[in-house]
Tab-separated table of C-alpha atoms in Angstrom:
chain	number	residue	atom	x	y	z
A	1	UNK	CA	14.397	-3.136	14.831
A	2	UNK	CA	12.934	0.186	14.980
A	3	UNK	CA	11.838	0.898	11.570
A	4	UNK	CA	10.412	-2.922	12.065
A	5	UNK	CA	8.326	-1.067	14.859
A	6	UNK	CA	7.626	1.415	12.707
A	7	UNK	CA	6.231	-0.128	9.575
A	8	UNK	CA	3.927	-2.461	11.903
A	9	UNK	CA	2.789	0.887	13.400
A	10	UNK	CA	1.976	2.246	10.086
A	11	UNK	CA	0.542	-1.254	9.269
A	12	UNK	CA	-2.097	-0.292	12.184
A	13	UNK	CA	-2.355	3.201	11.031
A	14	UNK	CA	-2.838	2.400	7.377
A	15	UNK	CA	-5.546	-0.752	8.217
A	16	UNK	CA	-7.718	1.640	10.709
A	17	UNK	CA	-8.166	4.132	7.825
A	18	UNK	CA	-10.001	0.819	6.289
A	19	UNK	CA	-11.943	0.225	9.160
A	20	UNK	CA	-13.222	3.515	8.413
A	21	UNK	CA	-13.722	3.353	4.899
A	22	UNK	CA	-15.360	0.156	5.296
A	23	UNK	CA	-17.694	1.614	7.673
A	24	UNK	CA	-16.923	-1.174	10.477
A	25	UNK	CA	-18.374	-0.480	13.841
A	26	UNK	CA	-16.601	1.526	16.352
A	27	UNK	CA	-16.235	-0.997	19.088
A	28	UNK	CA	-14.612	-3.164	16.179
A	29	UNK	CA	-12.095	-0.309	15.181
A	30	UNK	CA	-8.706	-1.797	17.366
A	31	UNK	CA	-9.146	-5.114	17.574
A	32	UNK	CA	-9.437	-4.841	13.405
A	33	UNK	CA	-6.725	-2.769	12.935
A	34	UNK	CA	-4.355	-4.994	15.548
A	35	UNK	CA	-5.296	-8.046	13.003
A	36	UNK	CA	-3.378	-5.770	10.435
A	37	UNK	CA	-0.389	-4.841	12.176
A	38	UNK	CA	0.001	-8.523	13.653
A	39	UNK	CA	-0.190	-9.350	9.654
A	40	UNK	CA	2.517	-7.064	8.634
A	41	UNK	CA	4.417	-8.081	12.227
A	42	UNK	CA	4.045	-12.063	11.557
A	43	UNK	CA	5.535	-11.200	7.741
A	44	UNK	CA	8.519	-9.070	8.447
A	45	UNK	CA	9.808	-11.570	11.402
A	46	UNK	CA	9.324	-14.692	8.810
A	47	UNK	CA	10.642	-13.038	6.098
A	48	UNK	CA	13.842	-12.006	8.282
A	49	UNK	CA	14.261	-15.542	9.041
A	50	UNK	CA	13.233	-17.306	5.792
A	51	UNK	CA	13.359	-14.737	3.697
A	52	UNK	CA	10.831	-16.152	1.727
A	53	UNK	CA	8.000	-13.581	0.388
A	54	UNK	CA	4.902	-15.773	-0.649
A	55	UNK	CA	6.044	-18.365	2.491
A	56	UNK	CA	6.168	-14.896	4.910
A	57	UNK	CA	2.404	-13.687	3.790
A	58	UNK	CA	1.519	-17.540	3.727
A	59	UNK	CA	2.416	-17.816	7.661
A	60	UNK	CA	0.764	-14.622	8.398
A	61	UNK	CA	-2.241	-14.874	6.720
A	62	UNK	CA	-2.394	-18.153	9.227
A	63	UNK	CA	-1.717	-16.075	11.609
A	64	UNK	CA	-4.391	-13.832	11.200
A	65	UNK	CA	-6.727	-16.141	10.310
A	66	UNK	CA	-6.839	-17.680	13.548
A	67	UNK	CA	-7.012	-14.464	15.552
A	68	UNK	CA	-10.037	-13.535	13.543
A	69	UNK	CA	-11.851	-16.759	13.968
A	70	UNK	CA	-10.886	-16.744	17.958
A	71	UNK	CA	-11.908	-13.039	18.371
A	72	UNK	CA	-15.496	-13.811	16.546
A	73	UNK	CA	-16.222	-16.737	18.508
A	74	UNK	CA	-15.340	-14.036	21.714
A	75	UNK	CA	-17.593	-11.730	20.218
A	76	UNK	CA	-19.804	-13.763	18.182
A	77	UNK	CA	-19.064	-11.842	15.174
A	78	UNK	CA	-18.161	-13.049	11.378
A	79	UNK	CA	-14.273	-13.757	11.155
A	80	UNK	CA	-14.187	-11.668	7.276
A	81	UNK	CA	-14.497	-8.751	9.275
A	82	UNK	CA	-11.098	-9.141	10.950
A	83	UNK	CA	-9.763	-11.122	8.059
A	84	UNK	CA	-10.454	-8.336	5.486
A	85	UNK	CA	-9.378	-6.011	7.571
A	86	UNK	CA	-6.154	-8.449	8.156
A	87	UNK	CA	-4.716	-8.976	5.215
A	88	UNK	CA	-4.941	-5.209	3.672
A	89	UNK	CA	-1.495	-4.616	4.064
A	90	UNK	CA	-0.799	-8.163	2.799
A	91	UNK	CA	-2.626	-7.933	-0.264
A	92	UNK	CA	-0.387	-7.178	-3.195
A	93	UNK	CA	-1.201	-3.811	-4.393
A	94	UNK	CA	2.104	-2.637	-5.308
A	95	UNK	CA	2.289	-5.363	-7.138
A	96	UNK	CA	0.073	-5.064	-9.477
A	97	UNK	CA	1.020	-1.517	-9.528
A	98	UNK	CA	4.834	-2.696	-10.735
A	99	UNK	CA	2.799	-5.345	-13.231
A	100	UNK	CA	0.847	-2.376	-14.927
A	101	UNK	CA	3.857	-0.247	-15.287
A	102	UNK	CA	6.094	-2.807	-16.885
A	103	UNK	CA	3.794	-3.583	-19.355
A	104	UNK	CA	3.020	-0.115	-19.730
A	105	UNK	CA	6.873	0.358	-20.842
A	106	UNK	CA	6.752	-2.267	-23.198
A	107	UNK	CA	8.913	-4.586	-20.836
A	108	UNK	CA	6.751	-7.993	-21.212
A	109	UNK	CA	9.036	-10.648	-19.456
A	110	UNK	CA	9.924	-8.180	-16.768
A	111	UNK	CA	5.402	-7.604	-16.571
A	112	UNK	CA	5.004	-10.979	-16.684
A	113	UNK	CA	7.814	-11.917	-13.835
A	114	UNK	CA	5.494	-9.324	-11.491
A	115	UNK	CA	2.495	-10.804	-12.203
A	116	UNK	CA	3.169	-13.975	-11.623
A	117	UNK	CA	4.871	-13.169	-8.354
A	118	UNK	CA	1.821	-10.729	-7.503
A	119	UNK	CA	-0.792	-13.977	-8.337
A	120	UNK	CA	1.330	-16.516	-6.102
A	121	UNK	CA	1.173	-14.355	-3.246
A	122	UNK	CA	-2.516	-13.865	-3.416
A	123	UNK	CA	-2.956	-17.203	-3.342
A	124	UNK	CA	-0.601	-18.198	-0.614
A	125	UNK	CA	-2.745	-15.449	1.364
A	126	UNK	CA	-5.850	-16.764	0.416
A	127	UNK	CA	-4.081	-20.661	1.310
A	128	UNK	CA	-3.196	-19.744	4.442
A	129	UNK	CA	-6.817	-18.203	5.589
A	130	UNK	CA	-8.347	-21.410	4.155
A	131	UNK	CA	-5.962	-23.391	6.626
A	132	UNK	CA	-6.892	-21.010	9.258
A	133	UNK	CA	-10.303	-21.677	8.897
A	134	UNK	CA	-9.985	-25.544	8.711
A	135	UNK	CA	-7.981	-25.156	12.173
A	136	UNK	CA	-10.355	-23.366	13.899
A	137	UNK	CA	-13.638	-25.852	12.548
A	138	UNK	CA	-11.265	-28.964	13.724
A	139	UNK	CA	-10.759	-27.371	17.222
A	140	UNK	CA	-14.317	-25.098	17.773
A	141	UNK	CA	-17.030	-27.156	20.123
A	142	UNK	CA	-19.657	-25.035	19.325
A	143	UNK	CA	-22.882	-26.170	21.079
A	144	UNK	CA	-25.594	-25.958	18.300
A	145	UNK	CA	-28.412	-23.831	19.130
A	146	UNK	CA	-29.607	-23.651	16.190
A	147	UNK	CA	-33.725	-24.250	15.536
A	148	UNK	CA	-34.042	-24.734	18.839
A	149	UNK	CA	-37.571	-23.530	19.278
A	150	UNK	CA	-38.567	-25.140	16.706
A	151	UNK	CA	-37.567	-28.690	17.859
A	152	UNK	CA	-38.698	-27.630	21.327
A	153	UNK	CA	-42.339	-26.459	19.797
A	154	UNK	CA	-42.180	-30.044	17.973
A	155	UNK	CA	-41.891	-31.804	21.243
A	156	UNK	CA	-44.647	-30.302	22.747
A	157	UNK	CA	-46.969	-30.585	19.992
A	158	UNK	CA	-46.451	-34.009	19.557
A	159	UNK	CA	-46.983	-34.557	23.287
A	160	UNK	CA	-50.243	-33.071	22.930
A	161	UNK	CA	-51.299	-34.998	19.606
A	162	UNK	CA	-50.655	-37.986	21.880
A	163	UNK	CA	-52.727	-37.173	25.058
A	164	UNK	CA	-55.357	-36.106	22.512
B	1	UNK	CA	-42.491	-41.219	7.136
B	2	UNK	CA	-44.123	-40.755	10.375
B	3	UNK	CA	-41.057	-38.104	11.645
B	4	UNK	CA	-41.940	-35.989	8.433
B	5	UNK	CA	-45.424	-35.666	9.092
B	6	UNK	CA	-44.694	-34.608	12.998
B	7	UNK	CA	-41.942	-32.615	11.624
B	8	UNK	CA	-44.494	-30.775	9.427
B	9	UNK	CA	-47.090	-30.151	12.120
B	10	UNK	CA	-44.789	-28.264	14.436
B	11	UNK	CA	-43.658	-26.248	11.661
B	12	UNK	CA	-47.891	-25.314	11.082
B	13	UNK	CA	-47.929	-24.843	14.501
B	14	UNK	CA	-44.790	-22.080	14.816
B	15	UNK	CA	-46.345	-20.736	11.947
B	16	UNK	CA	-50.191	-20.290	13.180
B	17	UNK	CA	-48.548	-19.031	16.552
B	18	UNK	CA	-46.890	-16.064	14.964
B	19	UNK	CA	-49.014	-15.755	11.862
B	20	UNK	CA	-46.520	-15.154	9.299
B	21	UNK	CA	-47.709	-14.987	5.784
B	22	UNK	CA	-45.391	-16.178	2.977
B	23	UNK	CA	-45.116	-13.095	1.054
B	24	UNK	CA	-43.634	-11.098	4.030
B	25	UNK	CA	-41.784	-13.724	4.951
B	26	UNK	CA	-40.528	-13.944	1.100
B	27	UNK	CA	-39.946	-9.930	1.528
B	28	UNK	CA	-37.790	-10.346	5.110
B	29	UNK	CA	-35.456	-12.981	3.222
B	30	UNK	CA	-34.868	-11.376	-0.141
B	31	UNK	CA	-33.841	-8.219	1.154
B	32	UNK	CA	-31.916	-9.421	3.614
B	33	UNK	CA	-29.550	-11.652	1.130
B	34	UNK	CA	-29.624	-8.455	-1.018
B	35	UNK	CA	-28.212	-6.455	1.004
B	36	UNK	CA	-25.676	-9.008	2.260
B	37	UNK	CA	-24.512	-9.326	-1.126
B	38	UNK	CA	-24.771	-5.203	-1.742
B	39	UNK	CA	-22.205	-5.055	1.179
B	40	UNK	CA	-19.912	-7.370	0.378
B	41	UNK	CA	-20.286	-10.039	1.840
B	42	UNK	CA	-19.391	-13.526	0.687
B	43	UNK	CA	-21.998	-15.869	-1.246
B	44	UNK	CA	-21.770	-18.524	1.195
B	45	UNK	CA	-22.994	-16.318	3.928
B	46	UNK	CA	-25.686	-14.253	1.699
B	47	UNK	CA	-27.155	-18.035	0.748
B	48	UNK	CA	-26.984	-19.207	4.921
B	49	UNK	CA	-28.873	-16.273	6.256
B	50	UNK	CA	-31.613	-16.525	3.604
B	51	UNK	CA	-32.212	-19.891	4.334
B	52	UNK	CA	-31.407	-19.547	8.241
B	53	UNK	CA	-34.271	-16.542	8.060
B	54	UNK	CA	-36.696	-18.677	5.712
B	55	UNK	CA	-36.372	-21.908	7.939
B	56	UNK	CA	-36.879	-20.409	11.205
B	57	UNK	CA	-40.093	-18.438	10.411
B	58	UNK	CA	-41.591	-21.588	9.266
B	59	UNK	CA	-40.563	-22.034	5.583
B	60	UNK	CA	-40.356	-25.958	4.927
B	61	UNK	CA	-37.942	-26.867	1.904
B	62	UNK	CA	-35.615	-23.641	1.405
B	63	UNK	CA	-32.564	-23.470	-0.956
B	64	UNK	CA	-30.919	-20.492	-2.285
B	65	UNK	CA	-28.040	-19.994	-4.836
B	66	UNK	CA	-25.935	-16.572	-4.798
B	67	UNK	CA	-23.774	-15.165	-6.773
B	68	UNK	CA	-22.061	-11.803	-6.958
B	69	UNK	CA	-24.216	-10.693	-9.100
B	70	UNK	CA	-27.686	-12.020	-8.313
B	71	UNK	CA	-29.279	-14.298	-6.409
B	72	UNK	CA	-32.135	-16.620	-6.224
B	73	UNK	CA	-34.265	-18.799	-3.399
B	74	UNK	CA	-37.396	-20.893	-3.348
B	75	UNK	CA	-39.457	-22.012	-0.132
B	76	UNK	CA	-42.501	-23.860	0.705
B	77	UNK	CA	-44.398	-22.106	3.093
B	78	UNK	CA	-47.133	-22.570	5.152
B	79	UNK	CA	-49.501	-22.411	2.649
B	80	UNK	CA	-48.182	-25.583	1.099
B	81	UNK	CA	-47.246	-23.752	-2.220
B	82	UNK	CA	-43.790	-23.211	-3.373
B	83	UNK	CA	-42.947	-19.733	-3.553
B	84	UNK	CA	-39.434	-18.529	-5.015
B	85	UNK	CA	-37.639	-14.899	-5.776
B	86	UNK	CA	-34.845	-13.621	-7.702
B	87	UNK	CA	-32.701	-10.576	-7.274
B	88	UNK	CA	-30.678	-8.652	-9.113
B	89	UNK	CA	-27.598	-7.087	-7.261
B	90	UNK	CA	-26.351	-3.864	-9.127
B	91	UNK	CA	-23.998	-2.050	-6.896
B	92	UNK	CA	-21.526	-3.434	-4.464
B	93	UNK	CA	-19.707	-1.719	-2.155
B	94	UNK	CA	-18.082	-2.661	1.086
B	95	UNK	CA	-20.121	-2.151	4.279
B	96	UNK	CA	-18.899	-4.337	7.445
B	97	UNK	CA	-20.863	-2.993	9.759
B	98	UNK	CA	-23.839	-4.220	8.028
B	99	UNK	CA	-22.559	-7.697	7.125
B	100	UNK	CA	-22.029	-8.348	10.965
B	101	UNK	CA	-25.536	-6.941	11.566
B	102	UNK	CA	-27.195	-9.226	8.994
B	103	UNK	CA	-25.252	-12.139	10.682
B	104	UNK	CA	-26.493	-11.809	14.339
B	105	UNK	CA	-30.080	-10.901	12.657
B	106	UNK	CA	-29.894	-14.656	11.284
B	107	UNK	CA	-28.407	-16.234	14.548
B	108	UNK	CA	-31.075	-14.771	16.658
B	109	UNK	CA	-33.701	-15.950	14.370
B	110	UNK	CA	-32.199	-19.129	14.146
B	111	UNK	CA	-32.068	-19.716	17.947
B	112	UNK	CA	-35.580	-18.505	18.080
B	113	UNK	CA	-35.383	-14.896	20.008
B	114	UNK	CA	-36.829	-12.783	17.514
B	115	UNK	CA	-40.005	-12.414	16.769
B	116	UNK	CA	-40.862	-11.602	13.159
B	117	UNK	CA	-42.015	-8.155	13.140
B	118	UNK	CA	-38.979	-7.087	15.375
B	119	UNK	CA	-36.767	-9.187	12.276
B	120	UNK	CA	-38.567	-6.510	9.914
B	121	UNK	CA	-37.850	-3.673	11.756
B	122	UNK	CA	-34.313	-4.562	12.568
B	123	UNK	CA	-33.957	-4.956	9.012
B	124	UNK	CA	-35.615	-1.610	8.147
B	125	UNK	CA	-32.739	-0.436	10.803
B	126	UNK	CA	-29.563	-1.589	9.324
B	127	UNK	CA	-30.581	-0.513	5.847
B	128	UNK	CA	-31.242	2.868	6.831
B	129	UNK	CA	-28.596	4.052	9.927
B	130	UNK	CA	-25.577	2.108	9.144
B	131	UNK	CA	-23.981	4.321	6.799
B	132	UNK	CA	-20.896	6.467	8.247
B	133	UNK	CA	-21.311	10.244	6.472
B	134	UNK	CA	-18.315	11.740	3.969
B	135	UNK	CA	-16.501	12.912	6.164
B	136	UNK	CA	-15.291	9.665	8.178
B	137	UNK	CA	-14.715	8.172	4.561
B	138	UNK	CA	-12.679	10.913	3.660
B	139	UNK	CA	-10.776	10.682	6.864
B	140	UNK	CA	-10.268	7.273	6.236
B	141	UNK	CA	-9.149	7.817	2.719
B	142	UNK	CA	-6.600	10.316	3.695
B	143	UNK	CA	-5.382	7.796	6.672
B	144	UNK	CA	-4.907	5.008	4.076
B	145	UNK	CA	-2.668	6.701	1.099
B	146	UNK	CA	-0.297	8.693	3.674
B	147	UNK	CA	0.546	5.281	5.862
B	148	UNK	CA	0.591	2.765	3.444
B	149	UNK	CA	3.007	5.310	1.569
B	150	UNK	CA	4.800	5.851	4.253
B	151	UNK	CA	4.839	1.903	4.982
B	152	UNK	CA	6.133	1.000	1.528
B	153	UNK	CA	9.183	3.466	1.942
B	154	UNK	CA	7.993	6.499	0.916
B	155	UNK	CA	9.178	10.071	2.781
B	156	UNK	CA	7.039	12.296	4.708
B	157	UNK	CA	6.702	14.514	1.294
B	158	UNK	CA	5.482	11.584	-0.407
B	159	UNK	CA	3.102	10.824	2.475
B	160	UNK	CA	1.759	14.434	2.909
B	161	UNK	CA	0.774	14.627	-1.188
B	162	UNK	CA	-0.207	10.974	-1.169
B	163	UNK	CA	-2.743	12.456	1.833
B	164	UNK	CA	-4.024	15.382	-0.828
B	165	UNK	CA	-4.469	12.619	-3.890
B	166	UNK	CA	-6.143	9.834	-1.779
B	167	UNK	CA	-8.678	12.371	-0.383
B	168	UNK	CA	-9.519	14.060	-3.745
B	169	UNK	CA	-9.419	10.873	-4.940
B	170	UNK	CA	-12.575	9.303	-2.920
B	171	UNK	CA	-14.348	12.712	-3.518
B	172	UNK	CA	-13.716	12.078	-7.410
B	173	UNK	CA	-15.547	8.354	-7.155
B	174	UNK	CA	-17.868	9.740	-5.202
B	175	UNK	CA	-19.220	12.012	-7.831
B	176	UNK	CA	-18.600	9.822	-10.835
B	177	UNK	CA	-20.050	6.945	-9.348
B	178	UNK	CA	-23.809	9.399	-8.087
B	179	UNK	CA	-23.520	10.194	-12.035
B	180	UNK	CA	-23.967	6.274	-12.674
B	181	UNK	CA	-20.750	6.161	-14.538
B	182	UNK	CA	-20.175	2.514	-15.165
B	183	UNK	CA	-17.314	0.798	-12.617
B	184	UNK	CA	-14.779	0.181	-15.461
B	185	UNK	CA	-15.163	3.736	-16.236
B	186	UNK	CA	-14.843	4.741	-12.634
B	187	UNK	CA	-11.442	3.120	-12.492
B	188	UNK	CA	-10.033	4.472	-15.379
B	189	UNK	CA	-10.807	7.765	-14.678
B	190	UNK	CA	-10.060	7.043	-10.641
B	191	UNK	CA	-6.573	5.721	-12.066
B	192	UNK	CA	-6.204	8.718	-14.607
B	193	UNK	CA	-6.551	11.324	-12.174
B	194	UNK	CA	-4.277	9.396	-9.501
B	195	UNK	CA	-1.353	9.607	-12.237
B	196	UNK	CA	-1.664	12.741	-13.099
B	197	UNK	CA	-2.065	14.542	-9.563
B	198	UNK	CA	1.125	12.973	-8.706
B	199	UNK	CA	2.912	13.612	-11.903
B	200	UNK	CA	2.052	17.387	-11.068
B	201	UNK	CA	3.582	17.074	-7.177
B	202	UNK	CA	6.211	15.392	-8.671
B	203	UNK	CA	6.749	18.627	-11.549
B	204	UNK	CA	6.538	20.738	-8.461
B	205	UNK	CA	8.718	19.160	-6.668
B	206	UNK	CA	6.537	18.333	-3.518
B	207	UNK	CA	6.880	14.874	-3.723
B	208	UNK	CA	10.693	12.532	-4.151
B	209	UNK	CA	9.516	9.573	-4.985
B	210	UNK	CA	6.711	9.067	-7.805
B	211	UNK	CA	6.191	5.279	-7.928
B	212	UNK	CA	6.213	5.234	-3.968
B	213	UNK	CA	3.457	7.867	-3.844
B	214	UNK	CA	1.373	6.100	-6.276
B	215	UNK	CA	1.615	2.643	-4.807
B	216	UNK	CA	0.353	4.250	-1.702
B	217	UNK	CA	-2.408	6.326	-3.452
B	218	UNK	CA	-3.711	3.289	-5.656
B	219	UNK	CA	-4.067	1.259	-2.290
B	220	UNK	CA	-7.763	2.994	-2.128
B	221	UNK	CA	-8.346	1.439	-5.570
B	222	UNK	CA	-6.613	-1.819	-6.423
B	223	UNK	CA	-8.426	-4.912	-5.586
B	224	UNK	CA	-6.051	-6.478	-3.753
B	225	UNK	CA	-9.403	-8.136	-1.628
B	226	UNK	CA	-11.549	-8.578	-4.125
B	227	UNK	CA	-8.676	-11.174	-5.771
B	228	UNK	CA	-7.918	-12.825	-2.376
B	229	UNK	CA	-11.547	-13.871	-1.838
B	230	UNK	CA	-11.921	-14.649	-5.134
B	231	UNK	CA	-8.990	-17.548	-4.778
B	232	UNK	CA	-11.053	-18.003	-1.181
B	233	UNK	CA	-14.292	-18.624	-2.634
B	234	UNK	CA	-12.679	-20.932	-5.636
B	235	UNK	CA	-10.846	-22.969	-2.658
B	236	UNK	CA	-13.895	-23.488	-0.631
B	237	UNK	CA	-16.235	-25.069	-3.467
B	238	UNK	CA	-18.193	-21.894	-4.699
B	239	UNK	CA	-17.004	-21.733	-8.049
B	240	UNK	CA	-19.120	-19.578	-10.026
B	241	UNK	CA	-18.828	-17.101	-7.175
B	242	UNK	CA	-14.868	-17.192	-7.594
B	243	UNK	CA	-14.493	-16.793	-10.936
B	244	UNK	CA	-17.380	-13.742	-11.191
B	245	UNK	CA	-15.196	-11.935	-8.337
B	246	UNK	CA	-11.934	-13.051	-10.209
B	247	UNK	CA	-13.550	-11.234	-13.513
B	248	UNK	CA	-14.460	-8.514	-11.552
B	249	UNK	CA	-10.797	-8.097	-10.149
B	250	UNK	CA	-9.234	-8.458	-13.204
B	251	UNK	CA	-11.395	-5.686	-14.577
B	252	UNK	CA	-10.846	-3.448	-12.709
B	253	UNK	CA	-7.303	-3.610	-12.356
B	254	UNK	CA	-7.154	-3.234	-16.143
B	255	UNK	CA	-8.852	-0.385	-15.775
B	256	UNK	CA	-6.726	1.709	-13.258
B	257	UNK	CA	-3.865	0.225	-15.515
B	258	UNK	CA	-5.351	2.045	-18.319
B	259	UNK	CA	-6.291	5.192	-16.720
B	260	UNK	CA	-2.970	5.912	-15.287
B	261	UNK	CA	-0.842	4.032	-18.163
B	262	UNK	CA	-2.210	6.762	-20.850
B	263	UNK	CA	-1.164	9.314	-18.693
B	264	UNK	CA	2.018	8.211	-18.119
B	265	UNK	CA	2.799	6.930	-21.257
B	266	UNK	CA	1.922	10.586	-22.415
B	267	UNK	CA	3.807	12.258	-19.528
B	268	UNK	CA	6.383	10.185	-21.599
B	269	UNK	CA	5.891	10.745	-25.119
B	270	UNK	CA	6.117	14.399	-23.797
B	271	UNK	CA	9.681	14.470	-22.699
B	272	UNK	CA	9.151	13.714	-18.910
B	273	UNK	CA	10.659	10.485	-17.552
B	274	UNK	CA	8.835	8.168	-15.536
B	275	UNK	CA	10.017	6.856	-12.072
């Protein structure tokens, strides 16, 4: 349990040093890097119960998919800027680090085993965000203010054009 | 018939009211998607704001298509001709700050509470202060290797020299990259002089795991993003977006696979034994 509490602190940790590399706005710094460590969080608890990888990053890739897409209609913001920042830890680096070094030893089945594994869980992160984002457009009533002053500058013209 | 002809006289009017020529306009939109795409962002949203920016000041008819590498839009302004740009995007690098800048610059225009001379100077505004200095990066840098080390198992030695390699690491892109060094190059070198930083801690004994310290090292290099959105972009519909990015990825993971696989296959070939 505590090294649990540990590795989603270092989750944090590890995803605010993005938020600076990234060059993301200051008042964006925590809620960005809590989008990481509820990542890591959401995997490790599935993955204790499942203990499925690619279904553990699938479920928390949801997960942070739909905190990103609440907190930028809170603060009318673009959700990839909490979903980037999200799914750092996620993203299989080390994989592809393992990958490299198989093939680098000359191992090819072993290289290709990693690979594969490293490809299927990029796409059952990039799955789960795509569900994420086809929740949140089947739940959002947005009121559409868009080109308002246009229509409204219509109106009124064609009022005129009609007294006239 | 008679909707598009009403439609078309209320656009004249918004137009005559705020007097916006089509070449500035063209100037406001191209440089916006630009430097949407220059930062990262995704296609999708690089094509939206162009056309948000385009319709709103008046443009009738506007359609862009993006790609990583380029994009391209065509209007018909107020002047009744059809007016279209292209642009070249060269560098990419990752700037969020400026992606969610660019975004609320096209939802104000779009709901009609920005004028267009306030859009150019708000423009002028993010490309110029919305840049963090070297410092913060290299902060962030040094934050990044030492806790995703130290998240992926690795000891507090391994975090501390992971720390050293991450920061001189962003300080040896840096250079390479003001150089003009092209990216593939960039990697392999960026990968080469990961591997062999950490082959020397690991001589000198101030690091106990190798593989552990590298994993947490190449985390500042591998695109581990850049492959996720490419699957994103392929799953939403934007296909010659996805498979540019998924290029991209792949080349640049082979190239911090070469970089650091000479070095260790050397390291190797010269007695030492790896992980």
């Amino acid at each position: 349990m505590s090294k649990a509490l540990l590795e989603i602190a270092f989750a944090f940790l590890g995803t605010l040093g993005f938020t600076l590399l990234f060059n993301l706005n200051k008042r964006d710094f925590f809620r960005a890097s809590f989008s990481g460590a509820l990542g890591w969080g959401c995997n490790l608890l599935v993955q204790h119960f499942t203990g499925s990888m690619v279904f553990a990053f699938f479920v928390a890739s949801i997960v942070v998919g739909i905190y990103a897409e609440i907190l930028g209609l809170i603060h009318k913001k673009p959700a990839t800027i909490y979903i980037i920042c999200g799914i750092i830890p996620l993203v299989p680096g080390g994989g592809m680090y393992t990958t490299m070094m198989e093939a680098v030893k000359g191992q090819s089945e072993l290289a290709l085993e990693q690979g594969f594994l490293t490809l299927s869980l990029a796409g059952a992160i990039a799955s789960g965000l795509a569900v994420a984002s086809a929740i949140s457009r089947l739940v959002s009533i947005k009121d559409d203010k868009r080109y308002d002053h246009i229509k409204k500058e219509a109106k009124r013209t064609i009022k005129k054009v009609r007294k006239f | 018939m008679k909707a598009v002809k009403r439609y078309q006289l209320l656009v004249m009017r918004v137009q005559q009211k705020q007097n916006i020529e089509s070449e500035a306009l063209l100037d406001l939109a191209s440089e916006a998607g630009q430097m949407m795409l220059e930062s990262g962002g995704e296609t999708y949203r690089a094509e939206s704001i162009v056309c948000a920016i385009l319709r709103s000041f008046g443009a009738k008819e506007a359609e862009s298509f993006a790609t990583p590498t380029g994009f391209m839009a065509s209007f018909e302004g107020s002047d009744r001709k059809t007016h279209a740009f292209v642009r070249r995007i060269q560098k990419r690098q990752m700037n969020l700050d400026r992606i969610t800048r660019l975004n609320s610059l096209a939802d104000k225009a779009t709901e009609g509470t920005l004028k267009f001379l306030d859009a150019k100077d708000e423009l002028r505004s993010i490309e110029t202060n919305c840049d963090r200095s070297l410092k913060y990066k290299l902060l962030g840098a040094a934050m990044i290797a030492s806790f995703f080390c130290l998240l992926f198992g690795g000891s507090i030695k391994d975090a501390l020299s992971a720390l050293v390699t991450g920061t001189l690491l962003i300080l040896v892109i840096r250079i390479l990259s003001k150089r003009q060094v092209s990216d593939f190059f960039i990697n392999i070198s960026g990968g080469a002089f990961c591997a062999l930083f950490i082959l020397l801690c690991t001589e000198l004994k101030l690091c106990d795991s190798l593989s552990l310290t590298f994993i947490g090292t190449i985390m500042l290099m591998v695109p581990g993003v850049a492959i996720v959105n490419a699957i994103r972009d392929t799953i939403a519909g934007d296909l010659v977006a996805g498979i540019a990015r998924g290029a991209d990825a792949f080349i640049s993971a082979a190239g911090i696979s070469i970089g650091s696989g000479v070095i260790f296959k050397a390291y190797a070939l010269l007695g030492g034994s790896i992980l």
